CSV table of C-alpha atoms in Angstrom, one decimal:
chain,number,residue,atom,x,y,z
A,1,UNK,CA,-0.1,0.0,0.6
A,2,UNK,CA,1.5,3.3,-1.2
A,3,UNK,CA,0.0,5.4,2.1
A,4,UNK,CA,0.9,8.6,3.6
A,5,UNK,CA,2.6,7.3,6.4
A,6,UNK,CA,4.1,4.9,4.7
A,7,UNK,CA,5.6,7.8,2.6
A,8,UNK,CA,6.3,9.6,5.9
A,9,UNK,CA,8.0,6.6,7.2
A,10,UNK,CA,10.1,5.7,4.6
A,11,UNK,CA,11.0,10.0,3.6
A,12,UNK,CA,11.9,8.9,7.7
A,13,UNK,CA,14.6,5.9,7.6
A,14,UNK,CA,16.8,7.3,4.8
A,15,UNK,CA,17.6,10.3,7.1
A,16,UNK,CA,21.2,9.1,8.9
A,17,UNK,CA,20.8,8.8,12.5
A,18,UNK,CA,21.7,13.1,13.9
A,19,UNK,CA,20.6,14.2,10.7
A,20,UNK,CA,18.1,17.1,10.7
A,21,UNK,CA,15.5,17.9,8.1
A,22,UNK,CA,15.7,21.2,6.2
A,23,UNK,CA,12.5,22.9,6.0
A,24,UNK,CA,11.8,22.7,2.1
A,25,UNK,CA,12.2,26.8,1.6
A,26,UNK,CA,15.5,27.0,3.3
A,27,UNK,CA,16.6,23.3,1.8
A,28,UNK,CA,17.6,25.8,-1.3
A,29,UNK,CA,18.5,28.6,-0.2
A,30,UNK,CA,22.6,28.7,0.7
A,31,UNK,CA,21.8,31.3,3.7
A,32,UNK,CA,22.3,29.7,7.0
A,33,UNK,CA,19.4,31.3,9.1
A,34,UNK,CA,21.7,32.3,12.5
A,35,UNK,CA,21.2,29.4,15.5
A,36,UNK,CA,17.9,30.9,17.4
A,37,UNK,CA,19.1,33.2,20.4
A,38,UNK,CA,18.3,32.0,24.5
A,39,UNK,CA,14.2,32.3,25.1
A,40,UNK,CA,12.6,34.6,26.5
A,41,UNK,CA,12.4,34.5,30.5
A,42,UNK,CA,8.7,34.4,30.5
A,43,UNK,CA,7.4,37.5,33.1
A,44,UNK,CA,5.7,35.9,35.9
A,45,UNK,CA,3.0,36.1,37.5
A,46,UNK,CA,2.0,34.0,41.2
A,47,UNK,CA,-2.0,34.3,41.4
A,48,UNK,CA,-4.2,32.4,43.5
A,49,UNK,CA,-6.7,30.4,41.5
A,50,UNK,CA,-8.7,29.6,45.1
A,51,UNK,CA,-9.1,33.2,46.2
A,52,UNK,CA,-12.7,34.6,47.8
A,53,UNK,CA,-12.1,38.0,46.3
A,54,UNK,CA,-13.5,39.2,43.7
A,55,UNK,CA,-11.0,42.3,43.8
A,56,UNK,CA,-7.8,40.3,43.0
A,57,UNK,CA,-9.7,37.3,41.2
A,58,UNK,CA,-10.5,40.6,38.5
A,59,UNK,CA,-7.3,41.5,38.9
A,60,UNK,CA,-5.9,39.1,38.0
A,61,UNK,CA,-7.7,39.2,34.8
A,62,UNK,CA,-6.8,42.5,34.1
A,63,UNK,CA,-3.0,41.5,34.3
A,64,UNK,CA,-3.3,38.7,32.0
A,65,UNK,CA,-4.8,40.3,29.6
A,66,UNK,CA,-3.0,42.5,29.4
A,67,UNK,CA,0.3,40.6,28.8
A,68,UNK,CA,-1.6,38.6,26.3
A,69,UNK,CA,-2.6,40.9,24.7
A,70,UNK,CA,0.4,42.0,23.9
A,71,UNK,CA,2.5,39.3,24.0
A,72,UNK,CA,4.6,39.3,26.1
A,73,UNK,CA,5.6,36.0,28.1
A,74,UNK,CA,4.4,35.0,31.1
A,75,UNK,CA,4.3,32.0,33.3
A,76,UNK,CA,1.3,32.1,36.6
A,77,UNK,CA,1.7,30.0,39.6
A,78,UNK,CA,-1.1,29.4,42.1
A,79,UNK,CA,0.4,29.8,45.2
A,80,UNK,CA,-3.0,27.9,46.2
A,81,UNK,CA,-2.2,24.9,44.3
A,82,UNK,CA,-0.5,21.7,46.4
A,83,UNK,CA,3.3,21.5,46.2
A,84,UNK,CA,4.4,25.3,45.1
A,85,UNK,CA,4.8,26.1,48.6
A,86,UNK,CA,8.4,27.1,47.8
A,87,UNK,CA,6.9,29.0,45.6
A,88,UNK,CA,4.9,30.8,47.9
A,89,UNK,CA,8.1,31.7,50.0
A,90,UNK,CA,9.8,33.0,47.4
A,91,UNK,CA,6.7,35.5,46.9
A,92,UNK,CA,6.1,36.7,50.3
A,93,UNK,CA,10.3,36.9,50.9
A,94,UNK,CA,10.9,38.8,48.1
A,95,UNK,CA,7.2,40.7,47.4
A,96,UNK,CA,6.2,43.8,49.3
A,97,UNK,CA,3.8,43.7,52.1
A,98,UNK,CA,1.4,46.4,52.5
A,99,UNK,CA,1.1,47.8,55.3
A,100,UNK,CA,-1.2,45.8,57.7
A,101,UNK,CA,-1.2,43.1,55.5
A,102,UNK,CA,0.3,39.7,57.2
A,103,UNK,CA,1.2,38.0,53.8
A,104,UNK,CA,1.9,39.0,50.6
A,105,UNK,CA,-2.0,38.6,48.6
A,106,UNK,CA,-1.2,38.0,44.4
A,107,UNK,CA,-1.5,39.1,42.7
A,108,UNK,CA,2.3,39.5,42.3
A,109,UNK,CA,4.9,41.0,39.1
A,110,UNK,CA,8.8,38.6,38.7
A,111,UNK,CA,11.0,39.2,36.1
A,112,UNK,CA,13.0,35.7,36.8
A,113,UNK,CA,14.1,36.5,40.9
A,114,UNK,CA,13.6,40.3,40.1
A,115,UNK,CA,10.5,41.4,41.9
A,116,UNK,CA,9.0,44.1,39.4
A,117,UNK,CA,5.5,45.3,42.4
A,118,UNK,CA,1.6,44.5,43.0
A,119,UNK,CA,-0.8,44.4,40.9
A,120,UNK,CA,-1.3,48.4,41.2
A,121,UNK,CA,2.0,49.9,40.4
A,122,UNK,CA,1.3,46.9,37.7
A,123,UNK,CA,-2.0,48.7,36.7
A,124,UNK,CA,0.1,52.6,36.9
A,125,UNK,CA,2.8,51.5,35.2
A,126,UNK,CA,0.9,50.8,32.0
A,127,UNK,CA,-1.2,53.5,32.2
A,128,UNK,CA,1.7,55.6,32.5
A,129,UNK,CA,3.1,53.8,29.8
A,130,UNK,CA,6.2,52.4,31.2
A,131,UNK,CA,4.9,48.5,31.0
A,132,UNK,CA,8.3,47.6,30.3
A,133,UNK,CA,10.5,49.7,32.0
A,134,UNK,CA,8.3,47.7,35.4
A,135,UNK,CA,8.9,44.8,33.4
A,136,UNK,CA,12.4,44.7,33.2
A,137,UNK,CA,11.6,43.9,29.8
A,138,UNK,CA,13.0,46.1,26.1
A,139,UNK,CA,10.6,48.8,24.7
A,140,UNK,CA,9.1,46.6,21.7
A,141,UNK,CA,8.0,50.2,20.5
A,142,UNK,CA,8.6,54.0,21.4
A,143,UNK,CA,6.5,55.9,23.8
A,144,UNK,CA,4.2,57.3,22.9
A,145,UNK,CA,4.1,61.5,24.0
A,146,UNK,CA,1.5,63.8,24.4
A,147,UNK,CA,0.0,65.7,21.8
A,148,UNK,CA,-0.4,69.2,22.7
A,149,UNK,CA,-3.7,70.2,20.9
A,150,UNK,CA,-4.1,72.9,22.3
A,151,UNK,CA,-1.4,75.4,23.5
A,152,UNK,CA,-1.9,78.3,25.6
A,153,UNK,CA,-3.2,81.4,25.1
A,154,UNK,CA,-0.9,84.3,25.3
A,155,UNK,CA,-2.1,86.1,28.0
A,156,UNK,CA,-3.1,90.6,27.5
A,157,UNK,CA,-0.7,92.7,29.8
A,158,UNK,CA,-2.3,95.5,30.2
């Protein structure tokens, strides 16, 4: 039988061990593509999947929505899940506790081991067009400058 699966198997068997297939477009090209760099480190968001607080849930969802819309790679760490005690302790040790709080509450934002801030700091950075700086990432687009459509009127002297 000459099924498609048989043809794929035959093509795989023809290649020698350790040889990797080239995509069709690069097989005819004489240029070799540059090797890809290391994958970007994801922004770590410490969340609670079982929070009874609507405010915490809404804040977590807003951070996820904004980072997803900007194409920023993220890792979510649910500190309420079994087996995440070490990560929860790391978050509590590194993050800044607010006044009158017994523990640091999620969501908390980290870039690797570097603490970026909590939801309020994230939201302010987003509103001020400083999110990349807040996250410790290079800017993808130039910073927006406020437009001065209305110039102040000259004061007449009498």
